[in-house]
mmCIF file of C-alpha atoms and ligand atoms in Angstrom:
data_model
loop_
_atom_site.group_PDB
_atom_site.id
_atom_site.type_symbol
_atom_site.label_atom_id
_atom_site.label_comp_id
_atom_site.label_asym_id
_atom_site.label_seq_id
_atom_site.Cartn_x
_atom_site.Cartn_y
_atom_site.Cartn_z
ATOM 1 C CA UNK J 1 -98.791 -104.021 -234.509
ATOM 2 C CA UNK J 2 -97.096 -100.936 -232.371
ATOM 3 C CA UNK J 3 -94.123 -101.758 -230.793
ATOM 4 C CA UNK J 4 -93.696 -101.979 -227.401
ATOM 5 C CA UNK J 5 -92.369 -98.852 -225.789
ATOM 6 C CA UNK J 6 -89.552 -99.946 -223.601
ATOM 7 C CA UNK J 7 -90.327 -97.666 -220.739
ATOM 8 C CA UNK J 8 -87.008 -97.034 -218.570
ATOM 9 C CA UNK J 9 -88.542 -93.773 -216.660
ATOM 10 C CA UNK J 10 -91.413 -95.273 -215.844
ATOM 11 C CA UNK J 11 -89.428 -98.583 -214.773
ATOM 12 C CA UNK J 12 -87.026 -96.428 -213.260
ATOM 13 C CA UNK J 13 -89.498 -94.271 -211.249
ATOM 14 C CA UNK J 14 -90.677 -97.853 -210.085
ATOM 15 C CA UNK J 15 -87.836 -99.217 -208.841
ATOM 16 C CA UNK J 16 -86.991 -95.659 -206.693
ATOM 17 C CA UNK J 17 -89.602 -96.396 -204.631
ATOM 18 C CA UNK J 18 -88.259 -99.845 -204.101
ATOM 19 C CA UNK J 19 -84.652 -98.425 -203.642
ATOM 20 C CA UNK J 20 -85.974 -96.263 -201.148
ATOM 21 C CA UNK J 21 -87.550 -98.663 -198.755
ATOM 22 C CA UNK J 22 -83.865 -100.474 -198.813
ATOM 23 C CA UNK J 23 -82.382 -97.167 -197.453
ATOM 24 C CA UNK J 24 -84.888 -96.347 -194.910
ATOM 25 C CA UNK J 25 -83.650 -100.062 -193.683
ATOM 26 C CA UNK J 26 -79.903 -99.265 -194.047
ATOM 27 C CA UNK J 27 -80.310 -96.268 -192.146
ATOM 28 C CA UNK J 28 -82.612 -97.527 -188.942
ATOM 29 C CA UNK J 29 -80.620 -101.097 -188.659
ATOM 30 C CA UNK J 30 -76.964 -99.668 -189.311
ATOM 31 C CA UNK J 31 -77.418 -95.780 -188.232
ATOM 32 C CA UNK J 32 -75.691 -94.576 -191.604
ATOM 33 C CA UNK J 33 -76.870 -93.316 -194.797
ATOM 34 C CA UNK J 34 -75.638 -94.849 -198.237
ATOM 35 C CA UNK J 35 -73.474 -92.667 -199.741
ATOM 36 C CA UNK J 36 -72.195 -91.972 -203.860
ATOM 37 C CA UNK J 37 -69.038 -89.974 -204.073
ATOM 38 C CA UNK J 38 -69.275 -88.028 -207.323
ATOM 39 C CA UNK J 39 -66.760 -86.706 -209.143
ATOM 40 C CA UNK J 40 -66.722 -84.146 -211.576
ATOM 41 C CA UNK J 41 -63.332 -82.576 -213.343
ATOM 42 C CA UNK J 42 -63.532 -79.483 -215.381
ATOM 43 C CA UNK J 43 -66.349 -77.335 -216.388
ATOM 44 C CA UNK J 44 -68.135 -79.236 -219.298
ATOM 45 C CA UNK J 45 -71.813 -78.324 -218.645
ATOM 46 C CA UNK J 46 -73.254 -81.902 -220.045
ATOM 47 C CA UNK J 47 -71.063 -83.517 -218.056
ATOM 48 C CA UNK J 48 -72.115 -81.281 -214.826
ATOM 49 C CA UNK J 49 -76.110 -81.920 -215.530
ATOM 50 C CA UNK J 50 -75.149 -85.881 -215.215
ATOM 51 C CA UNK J 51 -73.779 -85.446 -212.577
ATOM 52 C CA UNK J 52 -76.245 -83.346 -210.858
ATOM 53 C CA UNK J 53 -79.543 -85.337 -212.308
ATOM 54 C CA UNK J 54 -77.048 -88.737 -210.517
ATOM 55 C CA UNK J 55 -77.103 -86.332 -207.044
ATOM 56 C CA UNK J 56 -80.624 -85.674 -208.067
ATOM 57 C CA UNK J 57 -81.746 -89.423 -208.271
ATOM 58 C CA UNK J 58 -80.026 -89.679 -204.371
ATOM 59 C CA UNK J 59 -81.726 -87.169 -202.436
ATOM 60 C CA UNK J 60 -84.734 -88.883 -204.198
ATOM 61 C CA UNK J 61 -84.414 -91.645 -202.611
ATOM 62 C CA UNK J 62 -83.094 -90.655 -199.013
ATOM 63 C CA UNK J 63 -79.562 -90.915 -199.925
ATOM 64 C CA UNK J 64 -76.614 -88.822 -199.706
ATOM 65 C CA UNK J 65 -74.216 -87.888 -202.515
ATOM 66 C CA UNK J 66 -71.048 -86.494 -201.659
ATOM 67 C CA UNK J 67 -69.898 -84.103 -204.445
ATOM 68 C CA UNK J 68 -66.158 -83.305 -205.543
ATOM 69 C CA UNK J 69 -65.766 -81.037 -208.127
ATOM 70 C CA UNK J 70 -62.383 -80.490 -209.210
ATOM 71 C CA UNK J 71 -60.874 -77.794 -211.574
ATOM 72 C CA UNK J 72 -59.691 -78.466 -215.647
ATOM 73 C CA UNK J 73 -56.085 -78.030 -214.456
ATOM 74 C CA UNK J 74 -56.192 -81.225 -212.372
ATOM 75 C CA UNK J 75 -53.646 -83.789 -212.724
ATOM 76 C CA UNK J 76 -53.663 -87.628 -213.410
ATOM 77 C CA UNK J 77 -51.864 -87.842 -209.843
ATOM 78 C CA UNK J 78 -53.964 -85.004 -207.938
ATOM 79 C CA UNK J 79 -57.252 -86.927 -209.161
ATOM 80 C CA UNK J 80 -55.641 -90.664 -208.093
ATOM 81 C CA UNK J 81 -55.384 -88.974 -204.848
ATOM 82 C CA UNK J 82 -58.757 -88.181 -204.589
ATOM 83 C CA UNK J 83 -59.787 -91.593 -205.569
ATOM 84 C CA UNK J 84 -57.341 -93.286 -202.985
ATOM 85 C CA UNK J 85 -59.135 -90.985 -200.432
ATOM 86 C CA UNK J 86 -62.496 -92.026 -201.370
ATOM 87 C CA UNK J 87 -61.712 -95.585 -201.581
ATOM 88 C CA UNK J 88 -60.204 -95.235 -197.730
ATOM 89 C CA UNK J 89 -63.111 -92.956 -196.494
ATOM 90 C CA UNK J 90 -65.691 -95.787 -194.904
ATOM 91 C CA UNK J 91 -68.509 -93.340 -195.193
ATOM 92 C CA UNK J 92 -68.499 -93.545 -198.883
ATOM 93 C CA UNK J 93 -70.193 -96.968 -200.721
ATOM 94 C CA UNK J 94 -69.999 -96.298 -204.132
ATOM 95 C CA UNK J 95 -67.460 -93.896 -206.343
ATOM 96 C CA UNK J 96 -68.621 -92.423 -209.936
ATOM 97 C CA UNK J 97 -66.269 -90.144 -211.910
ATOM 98 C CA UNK J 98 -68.042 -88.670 -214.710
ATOM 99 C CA UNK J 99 -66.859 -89.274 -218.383
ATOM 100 C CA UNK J 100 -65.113 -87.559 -220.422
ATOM 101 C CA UNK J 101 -62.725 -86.291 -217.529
ATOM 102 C CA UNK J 102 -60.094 -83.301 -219.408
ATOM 103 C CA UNK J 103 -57.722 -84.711 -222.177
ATOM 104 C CA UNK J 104 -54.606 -84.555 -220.619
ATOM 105 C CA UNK J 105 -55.826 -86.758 -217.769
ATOM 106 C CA UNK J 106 -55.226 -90.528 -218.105
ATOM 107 C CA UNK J 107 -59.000 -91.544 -217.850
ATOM 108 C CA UNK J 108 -58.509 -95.551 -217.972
ATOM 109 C CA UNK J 109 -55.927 -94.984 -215.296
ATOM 110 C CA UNK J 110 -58.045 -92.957 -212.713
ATOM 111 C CA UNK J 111 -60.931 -95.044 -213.179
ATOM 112 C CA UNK J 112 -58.652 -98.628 -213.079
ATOM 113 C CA UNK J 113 -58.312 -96.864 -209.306
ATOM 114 C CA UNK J 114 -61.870 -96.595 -207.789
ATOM 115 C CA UNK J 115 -61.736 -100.142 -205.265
ATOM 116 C CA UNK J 116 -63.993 -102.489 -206.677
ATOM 117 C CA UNK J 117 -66.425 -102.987 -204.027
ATOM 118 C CA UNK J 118 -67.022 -99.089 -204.606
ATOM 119 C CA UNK J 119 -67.100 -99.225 -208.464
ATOM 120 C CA UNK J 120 -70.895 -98.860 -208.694
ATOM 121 C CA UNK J 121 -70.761 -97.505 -212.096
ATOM 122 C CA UNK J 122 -69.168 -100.932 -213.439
ATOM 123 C CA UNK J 123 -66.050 -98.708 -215.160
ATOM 124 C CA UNK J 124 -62.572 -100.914 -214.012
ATOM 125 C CA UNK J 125 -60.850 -103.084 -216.122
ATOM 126 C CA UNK J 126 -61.262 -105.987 -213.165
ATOM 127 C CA UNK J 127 -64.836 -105.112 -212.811
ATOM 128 C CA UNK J 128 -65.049 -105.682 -216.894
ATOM 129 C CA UNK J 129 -63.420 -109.185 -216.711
ATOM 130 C CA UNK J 130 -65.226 -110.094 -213.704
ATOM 131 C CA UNK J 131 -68.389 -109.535 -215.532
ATOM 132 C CA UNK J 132 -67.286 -110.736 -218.138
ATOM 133 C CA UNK J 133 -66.245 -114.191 -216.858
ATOM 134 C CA UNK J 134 -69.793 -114.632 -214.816
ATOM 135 C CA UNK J 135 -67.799 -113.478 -211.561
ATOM 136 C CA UNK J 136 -69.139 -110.737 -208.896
ATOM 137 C CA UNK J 137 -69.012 -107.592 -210.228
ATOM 138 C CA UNK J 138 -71.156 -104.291 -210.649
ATOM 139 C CA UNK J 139 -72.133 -103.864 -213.854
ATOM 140 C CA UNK J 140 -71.074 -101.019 -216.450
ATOM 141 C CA UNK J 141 -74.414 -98.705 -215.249
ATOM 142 C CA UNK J 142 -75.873 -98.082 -218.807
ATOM 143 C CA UNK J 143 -75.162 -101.459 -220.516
ATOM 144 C CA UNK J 144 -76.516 -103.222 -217.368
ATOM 145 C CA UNK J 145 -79.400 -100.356 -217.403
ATOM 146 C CA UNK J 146 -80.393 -101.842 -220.792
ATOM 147 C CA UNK J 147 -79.988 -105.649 -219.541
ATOM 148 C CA UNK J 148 -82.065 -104.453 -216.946
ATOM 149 C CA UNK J 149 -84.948 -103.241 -218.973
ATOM 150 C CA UNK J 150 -84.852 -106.211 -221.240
ATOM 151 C CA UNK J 151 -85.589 -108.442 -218.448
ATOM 152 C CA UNK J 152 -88.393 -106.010 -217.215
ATOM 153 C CA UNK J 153 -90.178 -106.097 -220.394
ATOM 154 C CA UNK J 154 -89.431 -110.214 -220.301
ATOM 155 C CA UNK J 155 -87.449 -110.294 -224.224
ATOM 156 C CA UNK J 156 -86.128 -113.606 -225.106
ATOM 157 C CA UNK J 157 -82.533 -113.265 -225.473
ATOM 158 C CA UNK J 158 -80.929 -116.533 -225.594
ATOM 159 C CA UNK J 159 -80.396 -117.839 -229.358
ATOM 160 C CA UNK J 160 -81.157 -113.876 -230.391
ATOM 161 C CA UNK J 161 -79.006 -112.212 -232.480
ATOM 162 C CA UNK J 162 -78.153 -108.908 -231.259
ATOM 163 C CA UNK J 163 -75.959 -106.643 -233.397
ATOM 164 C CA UNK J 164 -74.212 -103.811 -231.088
ATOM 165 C CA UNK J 165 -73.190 -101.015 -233.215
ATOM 166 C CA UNK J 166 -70.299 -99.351 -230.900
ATOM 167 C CA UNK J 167 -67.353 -100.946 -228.827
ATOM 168 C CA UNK J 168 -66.563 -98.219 -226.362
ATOM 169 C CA UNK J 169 -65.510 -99.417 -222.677
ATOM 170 C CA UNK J 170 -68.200 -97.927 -221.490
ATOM 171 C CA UNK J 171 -70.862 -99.261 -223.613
ATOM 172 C CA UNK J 172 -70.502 -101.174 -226.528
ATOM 173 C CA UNK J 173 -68.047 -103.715 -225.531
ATOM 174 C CA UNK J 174 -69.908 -104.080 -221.800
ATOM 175 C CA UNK J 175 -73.359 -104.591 -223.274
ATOM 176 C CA UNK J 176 -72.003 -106.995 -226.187
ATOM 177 C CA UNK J 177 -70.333 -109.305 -222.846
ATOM 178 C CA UNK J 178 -73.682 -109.147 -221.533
ATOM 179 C CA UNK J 179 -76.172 -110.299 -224.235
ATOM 180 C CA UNK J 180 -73.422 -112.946 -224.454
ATOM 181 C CA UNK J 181 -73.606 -114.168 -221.042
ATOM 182 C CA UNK J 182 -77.657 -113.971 -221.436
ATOM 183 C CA UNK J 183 -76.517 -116.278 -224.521
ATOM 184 C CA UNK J 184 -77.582 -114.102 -227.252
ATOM 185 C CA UNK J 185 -75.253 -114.064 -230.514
ATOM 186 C CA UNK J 186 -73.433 -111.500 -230.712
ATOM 187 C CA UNK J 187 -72.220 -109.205 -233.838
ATOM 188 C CA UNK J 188 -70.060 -106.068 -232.488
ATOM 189 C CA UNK J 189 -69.991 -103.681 -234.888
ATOM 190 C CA UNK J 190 -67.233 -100.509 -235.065
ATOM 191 C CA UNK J 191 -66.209 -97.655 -237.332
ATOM 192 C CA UNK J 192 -64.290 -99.736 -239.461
ATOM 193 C CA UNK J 193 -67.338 -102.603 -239.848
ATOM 194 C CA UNK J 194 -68.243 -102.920 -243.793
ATOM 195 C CA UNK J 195 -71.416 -103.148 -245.323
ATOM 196 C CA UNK J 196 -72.849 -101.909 -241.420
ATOM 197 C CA UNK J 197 -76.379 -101.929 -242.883
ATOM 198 C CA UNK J 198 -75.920 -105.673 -243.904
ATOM 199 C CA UNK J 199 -75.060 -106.865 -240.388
ATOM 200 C CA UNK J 200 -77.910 -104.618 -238.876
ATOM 201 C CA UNK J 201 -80.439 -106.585 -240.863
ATOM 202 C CA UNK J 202 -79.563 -109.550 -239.654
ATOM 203 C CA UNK J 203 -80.340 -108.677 -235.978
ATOM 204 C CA UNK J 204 -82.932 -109.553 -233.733
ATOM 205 C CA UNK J 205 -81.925 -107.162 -231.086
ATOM 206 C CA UNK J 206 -80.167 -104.273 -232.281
ATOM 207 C CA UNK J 207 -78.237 -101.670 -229.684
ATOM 208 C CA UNK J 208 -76.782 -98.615 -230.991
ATOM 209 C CA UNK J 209 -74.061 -96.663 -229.120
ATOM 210 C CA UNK J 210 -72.820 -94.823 -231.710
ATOM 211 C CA UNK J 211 -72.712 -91.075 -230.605
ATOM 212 C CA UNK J 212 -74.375 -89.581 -234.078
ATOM 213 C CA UNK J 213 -77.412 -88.764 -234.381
ATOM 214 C CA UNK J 214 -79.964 -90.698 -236.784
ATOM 215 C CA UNK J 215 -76.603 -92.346 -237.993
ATOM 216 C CA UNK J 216 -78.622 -95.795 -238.212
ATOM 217 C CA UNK J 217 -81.426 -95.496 -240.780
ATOM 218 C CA UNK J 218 -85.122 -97.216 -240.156
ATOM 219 C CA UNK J 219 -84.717 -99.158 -243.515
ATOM 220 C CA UNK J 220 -81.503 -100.836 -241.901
ATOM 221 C CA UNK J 221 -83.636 -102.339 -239.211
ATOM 222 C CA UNK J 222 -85.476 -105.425 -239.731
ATOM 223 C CA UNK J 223 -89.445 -106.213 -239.046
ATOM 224 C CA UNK J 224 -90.449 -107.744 -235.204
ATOM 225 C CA UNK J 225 -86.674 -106.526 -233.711
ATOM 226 C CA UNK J 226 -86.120 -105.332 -230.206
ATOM 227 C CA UNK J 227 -84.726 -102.228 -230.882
ATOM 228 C CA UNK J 228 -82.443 -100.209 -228.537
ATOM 229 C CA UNK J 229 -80.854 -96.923 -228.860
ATOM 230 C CA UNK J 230 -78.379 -95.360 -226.518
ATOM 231 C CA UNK J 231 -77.647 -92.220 -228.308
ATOM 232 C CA UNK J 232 -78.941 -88.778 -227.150
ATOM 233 C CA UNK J 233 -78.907 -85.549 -229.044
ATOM 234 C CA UNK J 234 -80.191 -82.124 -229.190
ATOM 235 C CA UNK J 235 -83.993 -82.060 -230.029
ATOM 236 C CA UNK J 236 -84.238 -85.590 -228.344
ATOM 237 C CA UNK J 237 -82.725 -87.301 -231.463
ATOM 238 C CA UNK J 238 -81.172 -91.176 -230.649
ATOM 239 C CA UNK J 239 -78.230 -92.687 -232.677
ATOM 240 C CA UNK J 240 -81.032 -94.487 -234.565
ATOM 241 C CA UNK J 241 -83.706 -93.047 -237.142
ATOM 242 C CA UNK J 242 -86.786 -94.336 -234.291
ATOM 243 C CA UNK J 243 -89.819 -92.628 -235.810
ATOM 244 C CA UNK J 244 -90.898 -94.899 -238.852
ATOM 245 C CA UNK J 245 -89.945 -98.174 -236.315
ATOM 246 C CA UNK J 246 -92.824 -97.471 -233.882
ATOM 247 C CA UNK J 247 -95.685 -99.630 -236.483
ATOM 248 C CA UNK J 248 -93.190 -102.859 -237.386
ATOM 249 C CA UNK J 249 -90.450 -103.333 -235.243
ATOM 250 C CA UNK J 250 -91.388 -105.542 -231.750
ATOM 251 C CA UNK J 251 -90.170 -103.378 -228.635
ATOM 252 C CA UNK J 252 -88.123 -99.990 -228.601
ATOM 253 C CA UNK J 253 -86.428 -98.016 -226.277
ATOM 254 C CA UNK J 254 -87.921 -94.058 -226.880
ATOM 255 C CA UNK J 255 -85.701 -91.207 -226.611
ATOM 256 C CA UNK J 256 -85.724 -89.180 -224.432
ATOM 257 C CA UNK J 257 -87.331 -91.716 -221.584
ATOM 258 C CA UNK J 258 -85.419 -95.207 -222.677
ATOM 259 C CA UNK J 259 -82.126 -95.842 -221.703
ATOM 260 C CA UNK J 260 -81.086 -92.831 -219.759
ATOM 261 C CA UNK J 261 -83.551 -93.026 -217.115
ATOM 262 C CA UNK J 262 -82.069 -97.029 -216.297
ATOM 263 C CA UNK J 263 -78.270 -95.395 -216.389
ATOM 264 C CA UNK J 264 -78.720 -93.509 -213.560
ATOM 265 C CA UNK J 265 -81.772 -95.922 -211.506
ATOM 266 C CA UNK J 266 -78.825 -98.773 -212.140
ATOM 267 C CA UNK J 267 -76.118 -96.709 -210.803
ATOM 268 C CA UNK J 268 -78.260 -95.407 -207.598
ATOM 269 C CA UNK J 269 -79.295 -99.520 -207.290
ATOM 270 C CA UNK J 270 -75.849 -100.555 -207.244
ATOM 271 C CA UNK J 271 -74.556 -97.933 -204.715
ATOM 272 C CA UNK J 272 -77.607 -99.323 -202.288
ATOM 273 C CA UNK J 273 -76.479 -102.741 -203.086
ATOM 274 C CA UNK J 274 -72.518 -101.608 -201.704
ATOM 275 C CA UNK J 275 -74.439 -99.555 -198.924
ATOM 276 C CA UNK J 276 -76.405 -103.472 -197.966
ATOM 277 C CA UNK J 277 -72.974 -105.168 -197.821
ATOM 278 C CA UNK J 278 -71.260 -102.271 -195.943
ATOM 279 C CA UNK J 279 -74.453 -103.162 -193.437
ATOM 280 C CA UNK J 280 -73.912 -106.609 -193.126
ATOM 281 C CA UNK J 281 -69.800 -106.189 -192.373
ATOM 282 C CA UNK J 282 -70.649 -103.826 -189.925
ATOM 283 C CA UNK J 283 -73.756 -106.194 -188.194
ATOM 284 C CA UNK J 284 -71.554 -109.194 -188.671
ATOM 285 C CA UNK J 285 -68.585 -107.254 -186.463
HETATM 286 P P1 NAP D 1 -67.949 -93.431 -228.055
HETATM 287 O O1 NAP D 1 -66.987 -93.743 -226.974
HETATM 288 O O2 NAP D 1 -67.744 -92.208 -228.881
HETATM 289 O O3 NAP D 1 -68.008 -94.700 -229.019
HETATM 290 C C1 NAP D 1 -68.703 -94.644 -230.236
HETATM 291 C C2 NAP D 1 -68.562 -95.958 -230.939
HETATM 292 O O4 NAP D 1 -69.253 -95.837 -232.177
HETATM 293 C C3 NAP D 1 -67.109 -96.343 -231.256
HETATM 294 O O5 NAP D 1 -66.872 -97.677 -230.897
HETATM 295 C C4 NAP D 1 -66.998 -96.120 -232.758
HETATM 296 O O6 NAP D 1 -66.156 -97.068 -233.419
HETATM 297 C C5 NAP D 1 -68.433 -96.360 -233.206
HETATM 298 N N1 NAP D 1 -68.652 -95.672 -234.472
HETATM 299 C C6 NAP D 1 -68.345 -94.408 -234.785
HETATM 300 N N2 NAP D 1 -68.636 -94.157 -236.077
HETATM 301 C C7 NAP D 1 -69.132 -95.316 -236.582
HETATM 302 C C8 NAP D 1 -69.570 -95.707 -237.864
HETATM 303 N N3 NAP D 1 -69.544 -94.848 -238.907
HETATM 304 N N4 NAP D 1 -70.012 -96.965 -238.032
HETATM 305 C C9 NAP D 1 -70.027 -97.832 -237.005
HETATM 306 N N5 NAP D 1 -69.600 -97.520 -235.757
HETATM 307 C C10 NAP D 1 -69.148 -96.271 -235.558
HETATM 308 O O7 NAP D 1 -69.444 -93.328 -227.503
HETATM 309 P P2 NAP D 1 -70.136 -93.987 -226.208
HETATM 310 O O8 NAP D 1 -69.593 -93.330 -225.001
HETATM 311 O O9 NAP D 1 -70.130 -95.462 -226.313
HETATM 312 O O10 NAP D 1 -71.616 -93.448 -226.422
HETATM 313 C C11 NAP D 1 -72.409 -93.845 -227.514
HETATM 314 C C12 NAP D 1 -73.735 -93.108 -227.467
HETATM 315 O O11 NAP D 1 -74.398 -93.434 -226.270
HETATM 316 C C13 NAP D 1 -73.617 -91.584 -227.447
HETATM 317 O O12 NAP D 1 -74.721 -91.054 -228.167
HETATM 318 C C14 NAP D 1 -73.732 -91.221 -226.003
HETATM 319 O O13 NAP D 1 -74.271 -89.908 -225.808
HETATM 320 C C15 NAP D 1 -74.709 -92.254 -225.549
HETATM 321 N N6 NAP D 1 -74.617 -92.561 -224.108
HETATM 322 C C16 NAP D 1 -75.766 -92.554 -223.422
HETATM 323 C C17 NAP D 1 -75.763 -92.847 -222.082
HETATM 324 C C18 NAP D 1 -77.043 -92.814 -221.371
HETATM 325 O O14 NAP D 1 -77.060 -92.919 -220.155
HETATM 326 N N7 NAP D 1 -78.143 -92.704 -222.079
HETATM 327 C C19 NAP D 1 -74.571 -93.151 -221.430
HETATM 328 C C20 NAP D 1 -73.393 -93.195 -222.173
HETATM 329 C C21 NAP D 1 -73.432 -92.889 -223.522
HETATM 330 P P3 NAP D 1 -64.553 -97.119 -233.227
HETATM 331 O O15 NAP D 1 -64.343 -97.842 -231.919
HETATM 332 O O16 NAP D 1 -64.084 -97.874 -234.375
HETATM 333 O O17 NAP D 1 -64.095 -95.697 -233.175
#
């Protein structure tokens, strides 16, 4: 049978509309628009198309981003100011800085910064643990992005095996903490994993955040798995070898069209959900 294409554009277009209605409401009960401070340091051009597509996915739905762009030269202490500014600055509900900020900029330190109640893109340390522990947090926007269309498409989860290939802060080790609260079993699997393609066919659910392209191979992959792949490439290429897994694996996320789309619908979703509480602090005054 064909798998089941995990849709996350169309799910995300979905849930815009959605989004959008909660806005309208923000802005006729509390007389202010939600607003996503965006920062962007240095001039990689990937890095500025996320960030414009994230300012992109506001105006879509009626709100406001507020966009700092700051030059390569910036420092550690010139960007914590920023953030310490942003995190003061009422007008602003939710705070992304765009990874990879320049090397010589302590990354974990600037983001360890943002205030949680702002940290829509689920990136602190605190936000991690909350998570983590089943406290309040936002989620990590691409890891919860997949969680997000799991549940859409209704996967079983608990007593899965998933097997994450990846443990970076801002994906593997968040999404591995998830499927584990949604009490799947989870493998994490690294650089240094042996015998990678023995663990893989193990899984049930399989998410790749690896960053090479086609680096998992089809024949790795077992028959009736969920099948998720984070990576992006030129020529629309995931971190997994997707083409001969559309007749025998159960569900998969395409690329372009899977995962992406939910990164930046979850991080828009979260920054209304900051925007809502803002609201309620201010009717509640
Ligand atoms: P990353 O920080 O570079 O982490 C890559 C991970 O892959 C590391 O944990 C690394 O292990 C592991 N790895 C590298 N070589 C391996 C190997 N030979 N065998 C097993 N594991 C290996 O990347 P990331 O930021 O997590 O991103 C991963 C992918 O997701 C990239 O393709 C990125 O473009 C994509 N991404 C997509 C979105 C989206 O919205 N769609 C958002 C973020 C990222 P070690 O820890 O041992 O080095």
């Amino acid at each position: 049978m064909a798998a089941v294409i995990l849709d996350g554009k169309a799910l995300a277009q979905k849930t815009e509309q959605e989004l959008q209605q909660r806005v309208d409401a923000i802005k006729s009960r509390s007389g202010f628009n939600p607003i996503l401070a965006t920062i962007l340091v240095g001039s990689d051009p990937a890095s500025a198309t996320y960030v414009k597509m994230k300012g992109n996915a506001c105006e879509r739905i009626g709100m406001q981003s507020l966009k700092v762009v700051l030059p390569d030269t910036t420092t550690t202490e010139a960007l914590l100011g920023k953030i310490a500014a942003l995190n003061a600055d009422p007008k602003v509900h939710g705070i992304l800085l765009q990874h990879p900020v320049p090397p010589h900029i302590d990354e974990r330190r600037c983001f360890d910064a943002i205030a949680l109640e702002k940290d829509v893109d689920g990136v602190t340390c605190l936000g991690f643990g909350r998570m983590s522990m089943g406290g309040s947090a936002y989620g990590c926007a691409t890891p919860k992005g997949i969680m997000r269309l799991l549940e859409a498409y209704k996967l079983p989860l608990a007593g899965k095996h998933a097997v994450v290939v990846g443990r970076s802060p801002i994906l593997g080790k968040p999404i591995a903490m998830m499927l584990l609260n949604a009490n799947a079993t989870v493998t994490i699997c690294h650089s240094r994993t042996a015998q990678l393609g023995q663990h893989l066919k193990q899984a049930d659910i399989v998410v790749a955040a690896v960053g090479k392209p086609e680096f998992i191979k089809a024949d790795w992959i077992k028959n009736d798995s969920v099948v998720v792949d984070a990576g992006y490439h030129p020529g629309g290429l995931g971190d997994i070898e997707l083409d001969p897994l559309h007749g025998r694996v159960a569900a998969l996320t395409p690329v372009p069209g899977g995962v992406g789309p939910m990164t930046i619908n979850t991080l828009i979703s979260q920054t209304v959900d900051s925007a809502e509480k803002a609201a309620q602090r201010v009717g509640s005054n």
